[in-house]
Short mmCIF file of C-alpha atoms in Angstrom, two decimals:
data_model
loop_
_atom_site.label_atom_id
_atom_site.label_comp_id
_atom_site.label_asym_id
_atom_site.label_seq_id
_atom_site.Cartn_x
_atom_site.Cartn_y
_atom_site.Cartn_z
CA MET A 1 -37.47 19.33 -16.51
CA LYS A 2 -35.33 16.08 -16.62
CA GLN A 3 -32.97 15.58 -13.90
CA SER A 4 -29.59 13.94 -14.33
CA ASN A 5 -28.77 10.92 -12.36
CA GLN A 6 -25.08 11.93 -12.42
CA PRO A 7 -23.98 13.76 -9.27
CA HIS A 8 -22.42 17.11 -9.66
CA SER A 9 -18.60 17.14 -9.49
CA SER A 10 -18.82 19.06 -6.14
CA ASN A 11 -20.78 16.37 -4.82
CA GLN A 12 -18.53 13.37 -5.77
CA PRO A 13 -16.56 11.82 -3.12
CA GLN A 14 -12.73 12.16 -3.11
CA SER A 15 -10.84 8.94 -4.09
CA SER A 16 -9.26 8.86 -0.51
CA ASP A 17 -12.94 9.04 0.81
CA LEU A 18 -13.76 6.06 -1.21
CA ARG A 19 -10.78 4.26 -0.02
CA THR A 20 -11.58 4.96 3.66
CA ARG A 21 -15.03 3.80 3.22
CA LEU A 22 -13.89 0.72 1.45
CA ARG A 23 -11.39 -0.07 4.30
CA ARG A 24 -14.07 0.47 6.92
CA ARG A 25 -16.36 -1.85 5.21
CA LEU A 26 -13.64 -4.59 4.83
CA ARG A 27 -12.84 -4.29 8.50
CA ALA A 28 -16.42 -4.73 9.20
CA LEU A 29 -16.47 -7.82 7.12
CA ALA A 30 -13.36 -9.20 8.68
CA ALA A 31 -14.92 -8.83 12.04
CA THR A 32 -17.51 -11.17 11.11
CA GLY A 33 -15.13 -13.53 9.65
CA ALA A 34 -16.40 -13.18 6.02
CA VAL A 35 -12.88 -12.35 4.47
CA LEU A 36 -10.87 -15.04 6.12
CA THR A 37 -11.01 -17.44 3.23
CA ALA A 38 -9.94 -14.45 1.00
CA ALA A 39 -7.05 -13.50 3.24
CA ALA A 40 -5.80 -17.08 3.42
CA SER A 41 -5.94 -17.57 -0.23
CA ALA A 42 -3.95 -14.49 -0.82
CA VAL A 43 -1.30 -15.56 1.52
CA VAL A 44 -1.00 -19.06 0.09
CA GLY A 45 -1.00 -17.38 -3.44
CA GLY A 46 1.88 -15.03 -2.40
CA ALA A 47 -0.05 -11.70 -2.56
CA GLY A 48 -0.29 -9.09 -0.05
CA PRO A 49 -3.47 -8.28 2.03
CA ALA A 50 -4.82 -5.83 -0.68
CA GLY A 51 -5.86 -6.72 -4.16
CA ALA A 52 -5.22 -3.31 -5.78
CA ALA A 53 -2.44 -2.90 -8.31
CA ILE A 54 0.40 -0.26 -8.40
CA HIS A 55 -0.65 2.98 -10.02
CA GLN A 56 1.11 6.02 -11.50
CA CYS A 57 1.57 9.30 -9.19
CA GLY A 58 3.81 12.15 -8.91
CA ILE A 59 6.66 12.13 -6.43
CA SER A 60 8.72 15.38 -6.37
CA GLY A 61 7.08 16.22 -9.74
CA ASP A 62 8.15 13.08 -11.51
CA ARG A 63 5.82 10.32 -12.58
CA THR A 64 6.53 7.08 -11.01
CA ASN A 65 4.62 3.98 -9.88
CA CYS A 66 3.24 4.18 -6.44
CA ALA A 67 1.24 2.34 -3.81
CA TYR A 68 -0.78 3.26 -0.78
CA VAL A 69 0.07 2.11 2.75
CA THR A 70 -2.57 -0.39 4.07
CA GLY A 71 -2.96 -2.85 6.78
CA ILE A 72 -1.60 -0.58 9.68
CA ASP A 73 -3.24 -0.87 13.06
CA ALA A 74 -4.85 2.25 14.33
CA GLY A 75 -2.39 4.19 16.47
CA SER A 76 0.52 2.66 14.64
CA HIS A 77 2.75 3.68 11.72
CA LEU A 78 4.74 2.08 8.79
CA ALA A 79 8.53 2.56 9.57
CA VAL A 80 10.59 2.84 6.42
CA ARG A 81 14.00 0.91 6.96
CA THR A 82 17.46 1.37 5.58
CA GLY A 83 17.39 -2.32 4.40
CA PRO A 84 14.89 -5.04 3.87
CA SER A 85 14.97 -6.16 7.51
CA TYR A 86 13.32 -5.07 10.85
CA GLY A 87 16.80 -5.19 12.29
CA ALA A 88 17.79 -2.31 9.74
CA ALA A 89 17.74 1.29 11.17
CA LYS A 90 14.62 3.32 10.54
CA SER A 91 15.49 5.55 7.60
CA PRO A 92 16.20 9.23 9.12
CA VAL A 93 14.60 10.94 5.99
CA PHE A 94 11.02 9.30 6.17
CA GLY A 95 8.24 10.39 8.59
CA GLN A 96 5.59 8.12 9.77
CA TYR A 97 3.16 6.58 7.23
CA HIS A 98 -0.35 5.48 7.87
CA ASN A 99 -3.07 3.77 5.99
CA GLY A 100 -3.85 5.78 2.83
CA ASP A 101 -0.37 7.40 2.40
CA GLN A 102 1.34 7.00 -0.73
CA LEU A 103 4.99 6.01 -1.54
CA GLY A 104 6.81 5.73 -4.83
CA LEU A 105 8.08 2.25 -5.81
CA ILE A 106 11.71 1.92 -6.97
CA CYS A 107 12.32 -1.85 -7.04
CA TRP A 108 11.56 -4.93 -5.12
CA THR A 109 13.63 -7.45 -3.13
CA THR A 110 13.29 -10.33 -0.36
CA GLY A 111 14.22 -9.93 3.20
CA ASP A 112 12.54 -10.42 6.69
CA PRO A 113 8.99 -11.81 6.85
CA ASP A 114 6.26 -9.24 7.61
CA ALA A 115 5.80 -8.24 11.40
CA ASP A 116 2.26 -9.67 11.42
CA GLY A 117 3.44 -13.43 11.20
CA ASN A 118 2.16 -14.13 7.58
CA GLY A 119 5.69 -15.18 6.30
CA TYR A 120 5.46 -12.75 3.48
CA ARG A 121 9.13 -11.74 2.61
CA TYR A 122 8.98 -9.30 -0.34
CA TRP A 123 10.12 -5.82 0.30
CA MET A 124 9.83 -2.72 -1.64
CA ARG A 125 12.51 0.12 -2.06
CA VAL A 126 10.35 3.27 -1.69
CA ASP A 127 10.83 6.92 -2.32
CA ASN A 128 9.03 9.73 -0.73
CA GLY A 129 10.70 12.47 -2.77
CA ILE A 130 13.47 13.16 -0.16
CA GLY A 131 15.09 9.91 0.10
CA ASP A 132 14.43 6.15 -0.21
CA GLY A 133 14.25 3.19 2.11
CA TYR A 134 12.46 -0.35 2.40
CA VAL A 135 9.05 -1.46 3.58
CA ASN A 136 7.61 -5.03 3.57
CA ASP A 137 5.19 -5.10 0.54
CA TRP A 138 2.42 -6.80 2.99
CA TYR A 139 1.77 -3.18 4.06
CA LEU A 140 1.27 -1.79 0.58
CA ASP A 141 -1.74 -2.25 -1.82
CA THR A 142 0.50 -3.43 -4.82
CA GLY A 143 -1.67 -6.53 -5.50
CA GLY A 144 1.26 -8.87 -4.85
CA PRO A 145 4.05 -10.26 -6.94
CA GLY A 146 1.93 -11.62 -9.68
CA THR A 147 1.09 -8.04 -10.29
CA TRP A 148 4.16 -6.12 -9.89
CA LYS A 149 7.02 -8.36 -10.93
CA SER A 150 6.35 -7.29 -14.54
CA GLN A 151 6.21 -3.73 -13.68
CA LEU A 152 9.09 -3.24 -11.23
CA PRO A 153 12.73 -4.22 -11.41
CA GLN A 154 14.40 -6.39 -8.70
CA CYS A 155 16.82 -4.37 -6.62
#
């Protein structure tokens, strides 16, 4: 009897499991210094830390452009603000977001540079199905302005 090389659907890893494994591998490479050149070219080129593009998802039953949270240190969270500034209040309708969480994208603008000191000033107005607020795009896997400027309006 011939066996298939294709795994059964029940054995296929979830997409979030794949993202988790990929993030772990990237962190391991970063520890050895292998990704420093790629990160530096992303900053110079104006892209965020991740090379992924925005994707379609459902927020409150509606299809919209979305991105995953990324680059948040363990034990920390992404705070959604009422404006594109770290001085703006934390949005009261948002919870705490961690790596792998998904947010809907409404539009983009500029504001304060990212909190990690990379000078990245693009912010996304995001939606969680209950309300909206702003996060620095550095912490989303949008792929950077070269990817999303043709897909999202400026706020």
